[in-house]
């Protein structure tokens, strides 16, 4: 039996592209360091708006074939990041993009937003018990910015982490596993504000015309809540390339990018997190620079060979 990599990281996201925007540098860094990086994407992003006019026919209100197209975009993005283990929750197409909050699509059959969180979590429990990650990354309870699929991804990820550890839950899905550390995606408010101050000047040298606002950036929060920052500097190009692979959703012109609303946002090469479960409770002092910090005992050989 070949031993699995000692460090194993699981990310749970709502749509293809969220992983590259939020965690592209982090994923590339850990993959390059030999960690096992697993991405679980909950929907195919079928309701996304399409940027390139030549692909407009894919949209949900026309051919409704954007989902399968985005499976290809995600695969190309993962290649850029060096991530080989990427899956869709319950298999591709099991859950459908719910669209923006308050739209009809929220209640369409198969919409992720109308899924039973426990039932959806069971699919993730199976992945957790198979991969046995020490670290999980997902969104905060608001999903970063209130999108129904992001809120649901948060609920499902947190629920699955609990259920995976529960010995009485569905032993047919594998041996119980406790995830040692859980993080939520964050951006410190001071960093977001500083980057938006520079954005006006950067805009003039870009193909974009209008700026987004700090409020458009998911997960912005008070600096005190940030426990961890991952310097993705060396992986900035990989992150930008992964974002470019999601061409129906993102246009990149470093150091900026736009979504379909065409409002320019900064591309963050440092990625920030709030540790919400596990790890040392260092009273708000120095930020961690490694998601696996403090887990040496968990990742030792004894634990790995016990799998
Ligand atoms: Zn999304």
PDB file of C-alpha atoms and ligand atoms in Angstrom:
ATOM      1  CA  UNK A   1       0.000   0.000   0.000  1.00  0.00           C
ATOM      2  CA  UNK A   2       1.368   3.410  -0.930  1.00  0.00           C
ATOM      3  CA  UNK A   3       1.213   5.942   1.871  1.00  0.00           C
ATOM      4  CA  UNK A   4      -0.952   9.003   1.279  1.00  0.00           C
ATOM      5  CA  UNK A   5       0.767  12.392   1.514  1.00  0.00           C
ATOM      6  CA  UNK A   6       1.101  13.369   5.179  1.00  0.00           C
ATOM      7  CA  UNK A   7      -0.660  16.725   4.743  1.00  0.00           C
ATOM      8  CA  UNK A   8      -4.157  16.677   3.331  1.00  0.00           C
ATOM      9  CA  UNK A   9      -6.244  19.757   2.585  1.00  0.00           C
ATOM     10  CA  UNK A  10      -9.934  19.786   1.626  1.00  0.00           C
ATOM     11  CA  UNK A  11     -11.722  22.778   0.103  1.00  0.00           C
ATOM     12  CA  UNK A  12     -15.483  23.013  -0.317  1.00  0.00           C
ATOM     13  CA  UNK A  13     -16.811  25.546  -2.818  1.00  0.00           C
ATOM     14  CA  UNK A  14     -20.138  26.442  -4.415  1.00  0.00           C
ATOM     15  CA  UNK A  15     -19.299  26.957  -8.113  1.00  0.00           C
ATOM     16  CA  UNK A  16     -16.381  26.369 -10.460  1.00  0.00           C
ATOM     17  CA  UNK A  17     -14.224  29.559 -10.246  1.00  0.00           C
ATOM     18  CA  UNK A  18     -14.765  30.240  -6.521  1.00  0.00           C
ATOM     19  CA  UNK A  19     -11.760  28.064  -5.641  1.00  0.00           C
ATOM     20  CA  UNK A  20      -9.390  29.935  -7.958  1.00  0.00           C
ATOM     21  CA  UNK A  21     -10.553  33.398  -6.876  1.00  0.00           C
ATOM     22  CA  UNK A  22     -10.487  32.623  -3.147  1.00  0.00           C
ATOM     23  CA  UNK A  23      -7.778  29.999  -2.745  1.00  0.00           C
ATOM     24  CA  UNK A  24      -5.867  29.658  -6.010  1.00  0.00           C
ATOM     25  CA  UNK A  25      -2.514  30.584  -4.513  1.00  0.00           C
ATOM     26  CA  UNK A  26      -3.059  28.448  -1.416  1.00  0.00           C
ATOM     27  CA  UNK A  27      -4.020  25.416  -3.488  1.00  0.00           C
ATOM     28  CA  UNK A  28      -1.046  25.820  -5.828  1.00  0.00           C
ATOM     29  CA  UNK A  29       1.352  26.250  -2.910  1.00  0.00           C
ATOM     30  CA  UNK A  30       0.250  23.146  -1.011  1.00  0.00           C
ATOM     31  CA  UNK A  31       0.022  21.045  -4.173  1.00  0.00           C
ATOM     32  CA  UNK A  32       3.578  22.127  -5.068  1.00  0.00           C
ATOM     33  CA  UNK A  33       4.750  21.187  -1.579  1.00  0.00           C
ATOM     34  CA  UNK A  34       3.399  17.676  -2.000  1.00  0.00           C
ATOM     35  CA  UNK A  35       0.271  17.969   0.114  1.00  0.00           C
ATOM     36  CA  UNK A  36      -2.850  16.199  -1.087  1.00  0.00           C
ATOM     37  CA  UNK A  37      -5.300  18.915  -2.124  1.00  0.00           C
ATOM     38  CA  UNK A  38      -8.915  17.893  -2.657  1.00  0.00           C
ATOM     39  CA  UNK A  39     -11.510  20.256  -4.078  1.00  0.00           C
ATOM     40  CA  UNK A  40     -15.216  19.521  -3.760  1.00  0.00           C
ATOM     41  CA  UNK A  41     -17.416  21.828  -5.849  1.00  0.00           C
ATOM     42  CA  UNK A  42     -21.107  21.688  -5.001  1.00  0.00           C
ATOM     43  CA  UNK A  43     -22.704  22.788  -8.302  1.00  0.00           C
ATOM     44  CA  UNK A  44     -21.699  23.211 -11.942  1.00  0.00           C
ATOM     45  CA  UNK A  45     -22.469  26.940 -11.884  1.00  0.00           C
ATOM     46  CA  UNK A  46     -25.200  26.548 -14.498  1.00  0.00           C
ATOM     47  CA  UNK A  47     -26.773  29.930 -13.707  1.00  0.00           C
ATOM     48  CA  UNK A  48     -23.632  32.005 -14.179  1.00  0.00           C
ATOM     49  CA  UNK A  49     -23.629  34.859 -16.634  1.00  0.00           C
ATOM     50  CA  UNK A  50     -21.394  34.346 -19.651  1.00  0.00           C
ATOM     51  CA  UNK A  51     -18.766  36.992 -20.458  1.00  0.00           C
ATOM     52  CA  UNK A  52     -17.490  36.067 -23.973  1.00  0.00           C
ATOM     53  CA  UNK A  53     -20.178  37.006 -26.524  1.00  0.00           C
ATOM     54  CA  UNK A  54     -19.204  33.959 -28.611  1.00  0.00           C
ATOM     55  CA  UNK A  55     -20.235  31.661 -25.763  1.00  0.00           C
ATOM     56  CA  UNK A  56     -23.441  33.488 -24.814  1.00  0.00           C
ATOM     57  CA  UNK A  57     -25.463  30.614 -26.281  1.00  0.00           C
ATOM     58  CA  UNK A  58     -24.376  28.394 -23.352  1.00  0.00           C
ATOM     59  CA  UNK A  59     -26.376  30.433 -20.816  1.00  0.00           C
ATOM     60  CA  UNK A  60     -29.199  28.977 -18.733  1.00  0.00           C
ATOM     61  CA  UNK A  61     -31.843  31.021 -20.569  1.00  0.00           C
ATOM     62  CA  UNK A  62     -30.620  29.772 -23.959  1.00  0.00           C
ATOM     63  CA  UNK A  63     -29.048  26.307 -24.421  1.00  0.00           C
ATOM     64  CA  UNK A  64     -28.565  25.765 -20.699  1.00  0.00           C
ATOM     65  CA  UNK A  65     -25.291  23.981 -21.372  1.00  0.00           C
ATOM     66  CA  UNK A  66     -23.027  26.193 -19.263  1.00  0.00           C
ATOM     67  CA  UNK A  67     -22.663  23.529 -16.558  1.00  0.00           C
ATOM     68  CA  UNK A  68     -20.873  20.983 -18.702  1.00  0.00           C
ATOM     69  CA  UNK A  69     -18.729  23.754 -20.231  1.00  0.00           C
ATOM     70  CA  UNK A  70     -17.674  24.848 -16.745  1.00  0.00           C
ATOM     71  CA  UNK A  71     -16.646  21.283 -15.863  1.00  0.00           C
ATOM     72  CA  UNK A  72     -13.987  21.753 -18.547  1.00  0.00           C
ATOM     73  CA  UNK A  73     -13.009  25.197 -17.280  1.00  0.00           C
ATOM     74  CA  UNK A  74     -12.573  23.815 -13.771  1.00  0.00           C
ATOM     75  CA  UNK A  75     -10.418  20.954 -15.031  1.00  0.00           C
ATOM     76  CA  UNK A  76      -8.204  23.437 -16.892  1.00  0.00           C
ATOM     77  CA  UNK A  77      -7.939  25.624 -13.783  1.00  0.00           C
ATOM     78  CA  UNK A  78      -6.926  22.655 -11.631  1.00  0.00           C
ATOM     79  CA  UNK A  79      -4.197  21.824 -14.123  1.00  0.00           C
ATOM     80  CA  UNK A  80      -2.811  25.344 -13.671  1.00  0.00           C
ATOM     81  CA  UNK A  81      -2.836  24.897  -9.886  1.00  0.00           C
ATOM     82  CA  UNK A  82      -1.377  21.366  -9.961  1.00  0.00           C
ATOM     83  CA  UNK A  83      -4.433  19.921  -8.237  1.00  0.00           C
ATOM     84  CA  UNK A  84      -5.444  16.459  -9.458  1.00  0.00           C
ATOM     85  CA  UNK A  85      -8.210  15.558  -6.994  1.00  0.00           C
ATOM     86  CA  UNK A  86     -11.289  17.617  -7.806  1.00  0.00           C
ATOM     87  CA  UNK A  87     -14.814  16.320  -7.498  1.00  0.00           C
ATOM     88  CA  UNK A  88     -18.419  17.475  -7.598  1.00  0.00           C
ATOM     89  CA  UNK A  89     -20.595  16.918  -4.550  1.00  0.00           C
ATOM     90  CA  UNK A  90     -22.615  13.759  -5.198  1.00  0.00           C
ATOM     91  CA  UNK A  91     -21.162  13.620  -8.751  1.00  0.00           C
ATOM     92  CA  UNK A  92     -21.352  16.185 -11.577  1.00  0.00           C
ATOM     93  CA  UNK A  93     -24.841  17.666 -11.911  1.00  0.00           C
ATOM     94  CA  UNK A  94     -26.229  16.169  -8.682  1.00  0.00           C
ATOM     95  CA  UNK A  95     -26.890  19.690  -7.373  1.00  0.00           C
ATOM     96  CA  UNK A  96     -27.751  22.632  -9.578  1.00  0.00           C
ATOM     97  CA  UNK A  97     -26.669  26.251  -9.225  1.00  0.00           C
ATOM     98  CA  UNK A  98     -29.474  28.070  -7.342  1.00  0.00           C
ATOM     99  CA  UNK A  99     -28.938  31.491  -8.931  1.00  0.00           C
ATOM    100  CA  UNK A 100     -28.892  34.714  -6.936  1.00  0.00           C
ATOM    101  CA  UNK A 101     -30.901  35.031  -3.712  1.00  0.00           C
ATOM    102  CA  UNK A 102     -34.623  35.564  -4.234  1.00  0.00           C
ATOM    103  CA  UNK A 103     -34.759  34.282  -7.811  1.00  0.00           C
ATOM    104  CA  UNK A 104     -37.079  31.575  -9.086  1.00  0.00           C
ATOM    105  CA  UNK A 105     -34.086  29.274  -9.630  1.00  0.00           C
ATOM    106  CA  UNK A 106     -33.666  28.961  -5.826  1.00  0.00           C
ATOM    107  CA  UNK A 107     -36.605  26.529  -5.773  1.00  0.00           C
ATOM    108  CA  UNK A 108     -36.072  24.668  -9.000  1.00  0.00           C
ATOM    109  CA  UNK A 109     -35.821  20.847  -8.596  1.00  0.00           C
ATOM    110  CA  UNK A 110     -32.232  19.880  -7.827  1.00  0.00           C
ATOM    111  CA  UNK A 111     -31.223  23.414  -6.808  1.00  0.00           C
ATOM    112  CA  UNK A 112     -28.502  23.197  -4.166  1.00  0.00           C
ATOM    113  CA  UNK A 113     -30.329  25.772  -2.043  1.00  0.00           C
ATOM    114  CA  UNK A 114     -33.363  23.496  -1.707  1.00  0.00           C
ATOM    115  CA  UNK A 115     -31.279  20.389  -0.929  1.00  0.00           C
ATOM    116  CA  UNK A 116     -31.558  18.774   2.487  1.00  0.00           C
ATOM    117  CA  UNK A 117     -28.247  19.793   4.128  1.00  0.00           C
ATOM    118  CA  UNK A 118     -27.918  16.418   5.896  1.00  0.00           C
ATOM    119  CA  UNK A 119     -28.418  14.494   2.694  1.00  0.00           C
ATOM    120  CA  UNK A 120     -25.936  16.708   0.847  1.00  0.00           C
ATOM    121  CA  UNK A 121     -23.501  16.440   3.768  1.00  0.00           C
ATOM    122  CA  UNK A 122     -23.518  12.641   3.517  1.00  0.00           C
ATOM    123  CA  UNK A 123     -21.857  12.909   0.081  1.00  0.00           C
ATOM    124  CA  UNK A 124     -19.136  15.021   1.651  1.00  0.00           C
ATOM    125  CA  UNK A 125     -18.765  12.694   4.649  1.00  0.00           C
ATOM    126  CA  UNK A 126     -17.814   9.963   2.214  1.00  0.00           C
ATOM    127  CA  UNK A 127     -15.062  12.162   0.753  1.00  0.00           C
ATOM    128  CA  UNK A 128     -13.824  13.244   4.206  1.00  0.00           C
ATOM    129  CA  UNK A 129     -13.617   9.666   5.457  1.00  0.00           C
ATOM    130  CA  UNK A 130     -11.783   8.607   2.303  1.00  0.00           C
ATOM    131  CA  UNK A 131      -9.284  11.487   2.059  1.00  0.00           C
ATOM    132  CA  UNK A 132      -9.006  12.096   5.844  1.00  0.00           C
ATOM    133  CA  UNK A 133      -7.948  15.765   5.619  1.00  0.00           C
ATOM    134  CA  UNK A 134      -6.473  17.542   8.624  1.00  0.00           C
ATOM    135  CA  UNK A 135      -7.594  20.912   7.263  1.00  0.00           C
ATOM    136  CA  UNK A 136     -10.900  22.083   5.768  1.00  0.00           C
ATOM    137  CA  UNK A 137     -11.472  25.439   4.053  1.00  0.00           C
ATOM    138  CA  UNK A 138     -14.937  26.773   3.301  1.00  0.00           C
ATOM    139  CA  UNK A 139     -16.995  29.987   3.570  1.00  0.00           C
ATOM    140  CA  UNK A 140     -18.296  31.847   6.588  1.00  0.00           C
ATOM    141  CA  UNK A 141     -22.009  31.420   7.531  1.00  0.00           C
ATOM    142  CA  UNK A 142     -23.001  34.205   5.110  1.00  0.00           C
ATOM    143  CA  UNK A 143     -21.188  32.384   2.321  1.00  0.00           C
ATOM    144  CA  UNK A 144     -18.885  35.400   2.040  1.00  0.00           C
ATOM    145  CA  UNK A 145     -21.502  37.523   0.292  1.00  0.00           C
ATOM    146  CA  UNK A 146     -24.953  35.993   0.699  1.00  0.00           C
ATOM    147  CA  UNK A 147     -25.197  33.828  -2.431  1.00  0.00           C
ATOM    148  CA  UNK A 148     -27.537  30.903  -1.600  1.00  0.00           C
ATOM    149  CA  UNK A 149     -25.123  28.264  -2.914  1.00  0.00           C
ATOM    150  CA  UNK A 150     -22.268  29.728  -0.875  1.00  0.00           C
ATOM    151  CA  UNK A 151     -24.386  29.759   2.294  1.00  0.00           C
ATOM    152  CA  UNK A 152     -25.441  26.176   1.598  1.00  0.00           C
ATOM    153  CA  UNK A 153     -21.828  25.120   0.896  1.00  0.00           C
ATOM    154  CA  UNK A 154     -20.890  26.508   4.322  1.00  0.00           C
ATOM    155  CA  UNK A 155     -23.727  24.607   6.017  1.00  0.00           C
ATOM    156  CA  UNK A 156     -22.965  21.357   4.227  1.00  0.00           C
ATOM    157  CA  UNK A 157     -19.215  21.585   4.895  1.00  0.00           C
ATOM    158  CA  UNK A 158     -19.647  22.319   8.612  1.00  0.00           C
ATOM    159  CA  UNK A 159     -22.320  19.634   8.986  1.00  0.00           C
ATOM    160  CA  UNK A 160     -20.225  17.066   7.132  1.00  0.00           C
ATOM    161  CA  UNK A 161     -17.211  17.799   9.344  1.00  0.00           C
ATOM    162  CA  UNK A 162     -19.343  16.961  12.386  1.00  0.00           C
ATOM    163  CA  UNK A 163     -20.981  13.903  10.863  1.00  0.00           C
ATOM    164  CA  UNK A 164     -17.690  12.497   9.523  1.00  0.00           C
ATOM    165  CA  UNK A 165     -16.358  12.416  13.089  1.00  0.00           C
ATOM    166  CA  UNK A 166     -19.499  10.823  14.487  1.00  0.00           C
ATOM    167  CA  UNK A 167     -18.903   7.068  15.029  1.00  0.00           C
ATOM    168  CA  UNK A 168     -22.639   6.284  14.895  1.00  0.00           C
ATOM    169  CA  UNK A 169     -23.149   8.013  11.521  1.00  0.00           C
ATOM    170  CA  UNK A 170     -23.307   5.871   8.362  1.00  0.00           C
ATOM    171  CA  UNK A 171     -20.386   3.493   8.827  1.00  0.00           C
ATOM    172  CA  UNK A 172     -21.017   2.407   5.235  1.00  0.00           C
ATOM    173  CA  UNK A 173     -19.400   5.752   4.271  1.00  0.00           C
ATOM    174  CA  UNK A 174     -16.089   4.874   5.924  1.00  0.00           C
ATOM    175  CA  UNK A 175     -14.310   5.006   9.264  1.00  0.00           C
ATOM    176  CA  UNK A 176     -14.952   8.127  11.380  1.00  0.00           C
ATOM    177  CA  UNK A 177     -12.516  10.989  10.881  1.00  0.00           C
ATOM    178  CA  UNK A 178     -12.120  14.239  12.789  1.00  0.00           C
ATOM    179  CA  UNK A 179     -10.851  17.249  10.815  1.00  0.00           C
ATOM    180  CA  UNK A 180      -8.319  18.968  13.052  1.00  0.00           C
ATOM    181  CA  UNK A 181      -8.630  22.527  11.724  1.00  0.00           C
ATOM    182  CA  UNK A 182     -11.423  24.365   9.928  1.00  0.00           C
ATOM    183  CA  UNK A 183     -10.931  27.723   8.216  1.00  0.00           C
ATOM    184  CA  UNK A 184     -13.273  30.234   6.623  1.00  0.00           C
ATOM    185  CA  UNK A 185     -12.204  32.360   3.640  1.00  0.00           C
ATOM    186  CA  UNK A 186     -11.622  35.943   4.698  1.00  0.00           C
ATOM    187  CA  UNK A 187     -10.105  39.240   3.576  1.00  0.00           C
ATOM    188  CA  UNK A 188      -8.994  41.711   6.255  1.00  0.00           C
ATOM    189  CA  UNK A 189     -10.812  45.026   5.881  1.00  0.00           C
ATOM    190  CA  UNK A 190      -7.587  47.064   6.028  1.00  0.00           C
ATOM    191  CA  UNK A 191      -6.069  45.067   3.166  1.00  0.00           C
ATOM    192  CA  UNK A 192      -9.203  45.362   1.031  1.00  0.00           C
ATOM    193  CA  UNK A 193      -9.405  49.122   1.643  1.00  0.00           C
ATOM    194  CA  UNK A 194      -5.741  49.628   0.832  1.00  0.00           C
ATOM    195  CA  UNK A 195      -6.017  47.655  -2.421  1.00  0.00           C
ATOM    196  CA  UNK A 196      -9.092  49.618  -3.478  1.00  0.00           C
ATOM    197  CA  UNK A 197      -7.276  52.901  -2.812  1.00  0.00           C
ATOM    198  CA  UNK A 198      -4.626  51.797  -5.346  1.00  0.00           C
ATOM    199  CA  UNK A 199      -7.255  50.514  -7.751  1.00  0.00           C
ATOM    200  CA  UNK A 200      -8.186  53.892  -9.252  1.00  0.00           C
ATOM    201  CA  UNK A 201      -4.630  54.327 -10.540  1.00  0.00           C
ATOM    202  CA  UNK A 202      -4.361  50.711 -11.733  1.00  0.00           C
ATOM    203  CA  UNK A 203      -7.653  51.052 -13.586  1.00  0.00           C
ATOM    204  CA  UNK A 204      -6.126  53.588 -15.976  1.00  0.00           C
ATOM    205  CA  UNK A 205      -3.578  51.006 -17.132  1.00  0.00           C
ATOM    206  CA  UNK A 206      -6.155  48.255 -17.530  1.00  0.00           C
ATOM    207  CA  UNK A 207      -8.817  47.377 -20.107  1.00  0.00           C
ATOM    208  CA  UNK A 208     -11.452  47.891 -17.407  1.00  0.00           C
ATOM    209  CA  UNK A 209     -13.424  51.062 -16.869  1.00  0.00           C
ATOM    210  CA  UNK A 210     -15.268  50.930 -13.546  1.00  0.00           C
ATOM    211  CA  UNK A 211     -14.146  49.886 -10.077  1.00  0.00           C
ATOM    212  CA  UNK A 212     -15.960  47.495  -7.775  1.00  0.00           C
ATOM    213  CA  UNK A 213     -16.213  48.442  -4.086  1.00  0.00           C
ATOM    214  CA  UNK A 214     -14.874  46.812  -0.928  1.00  0.00           C
ATOM    215  CA  UNK A 215     -18.434  45.579  -0.328  1.00  0.00           C
ATOM    216  CA  UNK A 216     -18.193  43.519  -3.538  1.00  0.00           C
ATOM    217  CA  UNK A 217     -15.346  41.423  -2.122  1.00  0.00           C
ATOM    218  CA  UNK A 218     -16.569  38.264  -0.356  1.00  0.00           C
ATOM    219  CA  UNK A 219     -15.522  37.582   3.219  1.00  0.00           C
ATOM    220  CA  UNK A 220     -14.200  41.033   4.153  1.00  0.00           C
ATOM    221  CA  UNK A 221     -14.020  41.246   7.929  1.00  0.00           C
ATOM    222  CA  UNK A 222     -12.332  43.045  10.827  1.00  0.00           C
ATOM    223  CA  UNK A 223      -8.579  42.485  10.896  1.00  0.00           C
ATOM    224  CA  UNK A 224      -8.709  41.005  14.408  1.00  0.00           C
ATOM    225  CA  UNK A 225     -10.564  37.965  13.132  1.00  0.00           C
ATOM    226  CA  UNK A 226      -7.848  37.006  10.657  1.00  0.00           C
ATOM    227  CA  UNK A 227      -5.767  34.189  12.155  1.00  0.00           C
ATOM    228  CA  UNK A 228      -3.849  33.052   9.114  1.00  0.00           C
ATOM    229  CA  UNK A 229      -2.287  34.456   5.990  1.00  0.00           C
ATOM    230  CA  UNK A 230      -0.798  32.422   3.180  1.00  0.00           C
ATOM    231  CA  UNK A 231       1.719  34.272   1.063  1.00  0.00           C
ATOM    232  CA  UNK A 232       0.942  33.038  -2.409  1.00  0.00           C
ATOM    233  CA  UNK A 233       3.446  35.377  -4.081  1.00  0.00           C
ATOM    234  CA  UNK A 234       5.378  32.589  -5.833  1.00  0.00           C
ATOM    235  CA  UNK A 235       2.047  31.153  -7.057  1.00  0.00           C
ATOM    236  CA  UNK A 236       0.501  34.379  -8.236  1.00  0.00           C
ATOM    237  CA  UNK A 237       0.952  33.458 -11.901  1.00  0.00           C
ATOM    238  CA  UNK A 238      -0.639  30.053 -11.326  1.00  0.00           C
ATOM    239  CA  UNK A 239      -3.579  31.692  -9.587  1.00  0.00           C
ATOM    240  CA  UNK A 240      -4.053  34.192 -12.418  1.00  0.00           C
ATOM    241  CA  UNK A 241      -3.830  31.374 -14.980  1.00  0.00           C
ATOM    242  CA  UNK A 242      -6.410  29.328 -13.079  1.00  0.00           C
ATOM    243  CA  UNK A 243      -8.744  32.327 -12.966  1.00  0.00           C
ATOM    244  CA  UNK A 244      -8.257  32.838 -16.707  1.00  0.00           C
ATOM    245  CA  UNK A 245      -9.246  29.213 -17.289  1.00  0.00           C
ATOM    246  CA  UNK A 246     -12.716  30.183 -16.021  1.00  0.00           C
ATOM    247  CA  UNK A 247     -13.104  32.354 -19.099  1.00  0.00           C
ATOM    248  CA  UNK A 248     -16.904  32.380 -19.146  1.00  0.00           C
ATOM    249  CA  UNK A 249     -16.857  33.963 -15.672  1.00  0.00           C
ATOM    250  CA  UNK A 250     -13.670  35.987 -15.242  1.00  0.00           C
ATOM    251  CA  UNK A 251     -11.502  38.372 -17.241  1.00  0.00           C
ATOM    252  CA  UNK A 252      -8.033  38.876 -15.759  1.00  0.00           C
ATOM    253  CA  UNK A 253      -5.712  41.793 -16.388  1.00  0.00           C
ATOM    254  CA  UNK A 254      -3.213  41.729 -13.553  1.00  0.00           C
ATOM    255  CA  UNK A 255      -3.306  43.042 -10.944  1.00  0.00           C
ATOM    256  CA  UNK A 256      -7.054  43.289 -11.517  1.00  0.00           C
ATOM    257  CA  UNK A 257      -9.911  41.116 -12.688  1.00  0.00           C
ATOM    258  CA  UNK A 258     -13.598  41.481 -13.465  1.00  0.00           C
ATOM    259  CA  UNK A 259     -16.597  39.189 -13.195  1.00  0.00           C
ATOM    260  CA  UNK A 260     -19.606  39.525 -15.527  1.00  0.00           C
ATOM    261  CA  UNK A 261     -20.583  42.820 -13.835  1.00  0.00           C
ATOM    262  CA  UNK A 262     -17.387  44.288 -15.385  1.00  0.00           C
ATOM    263  CA  UNK A 263     -16.393  45.981 -12.121  1.00  0.00           C
ATOM    264  CA  UNK A 264     -12.642  45.785 -11.475  1.00  0.00           C
ATOM    265  CA  UNK A 265     -11.436  44.043  -8.322  1.00  0.00           C
ATOM    266  CA  UNK A 266      -7.930  43.443  -6.989  1.00  0.00           C
ATOM    267  CA  UNK A 267      -6.426  39.988  -7.478  1.00  0.00           C
ATOM    268  CA  UNK A 268      -5.130  38.982  -4.042  1.00  0.00           C
ATOM    269  CA  UNK A 269      -1.903  36.991  -4.081  1.00  0.00           C
ATOM    270  CA  UNK A 270      -1.909  36.763  -0.288  1.00  0.00           C
ATOM    271  CA  UNK A 271      -4.914  34.747   0.888  1.00  0.00           C
ATOM    272  CA  UNK A 272      -6.418  35.152   4.336  1.00  0.00           C
ATOM    273  CA  UNK A 273      -8.306  32.860   6.668  1.00  0.00           C
ATOM    274  CA  UNK A 274     -10.129  32.750   9.960  1.00  0.00           C
ATOM    275  CA  UNK A 275      -9.436  29.604  11.963  1.00  0.00           C
ATOM    276  CA  UNK A 276     -12.745  28.599  13.515  1.00  0.00           C
ATOM    277  CA  UNK A 277     -11.987  25.128  14.815  1.00  0.00           C
ATOM    278  CA  UNK A 278      -8.843  23.506  16.191  1.00  0.00           C
ATOM    279  CA  UNK A 279      -5.280  24.731  16.505  1.00  0.00           C
ATOM    280  CA  UNK A 280      -3.630  26.790  19.182  1.00  0.00           C
ATOM    281  CA  UNK A 281      -5.670  29.640  20.615  1.00  0.00           C
ATOM    282  CA  UNK A 282      -2.840  32.153  20.512  1.00  0.00           C
ATOM    283  CA  UNK A 283      -4.698  35.150  21.943  1.00  0.00           C
ATOM    284  CA  UNK A 284      -4.936  37.176  18.747  1.00  0.00           C
ATOM    285  CA  UNK A 285      -1.192  37.704  18.463  1.00  0.00           C
ATOM    286  CA  UNK A 286       0.840  36.523  15.499  1.00  0.00           C
ATOM    287  CA  UNK A 287      -0.927  35.199  12.433  1.00  0.00           C
ATOM    288  CA  UNK A 288      -0.227  31.652  11.294  1.00  0.00           C
ATOM    289  CA  UNK A 289       1.537  31.363   7.946  1.00  0.00           C
ATOM    290  CA  UNK A 290       0.786  27.662   7.471  1.00  0.00           C
ATOM    291  CA  UNK A 291      -2.633  25.997   7.515  1.00  0.00           C
ATOM    292  CA  UNK A 292      -1.072  22.907   9.051  1.00  0.00           C
ATOM    293  CA  UNK A 293       0.672  24.814  11.861  1.00  0.00           C
ATOM    294  CA  UNK A 294       0.537  22.927  15.143  1.00  0.00           C
ATOM    295  CA  UNK A 295      -0.465  19.653  13.499  1.00  0.00           C
ATOM    296  CA  UNK A 296       2.917  17.914  13.554  1.00  0.00           C
ATOM    297  CA  UNK A 297       1.651  15.253  15.914  1.00  0.00           C
ATOM    298  CA  UNK A 298      -1.383  14.593  13.751  1.00  0.00           C
ATOM    299  CA  UNK A 299       0.656  14.155  10.598  1.00  0.00           C
ATOM    300  CA  UNK A 300       3.301  11.850  12.014  1.00  0.00           C
ATOM    301  CA  UNK A 301       3.944   8.442  10.536  1.00  0.00           C
ATOM    302  CA  UNK A 302       1.935   6.560  13.151  1.00  0.00           C
ATOM    303  CA  UNK A 303      -1.229   8.366  12.146  1.00  0.00           C
ATOM    304  CA  UNK A 304      -0.610   7.932   8.451  1.00  0.00           C
ATOM    305  CA  UNK A 305       0.108   4.204   8.611  1.00  0.00           C
ATOM    306  CA  UNK A 306      -2.976   3.718  10.787  1.00  0.00           C
ATOM    307  CA  UNK A 307      -5.159   4.602   7.803  1.00  0.00           C
TER     308      UNK A 307
HETATM  309 ZN1  LIG B   1     -19.774  31.120  -6.426  1.00  0.00          ZN
END
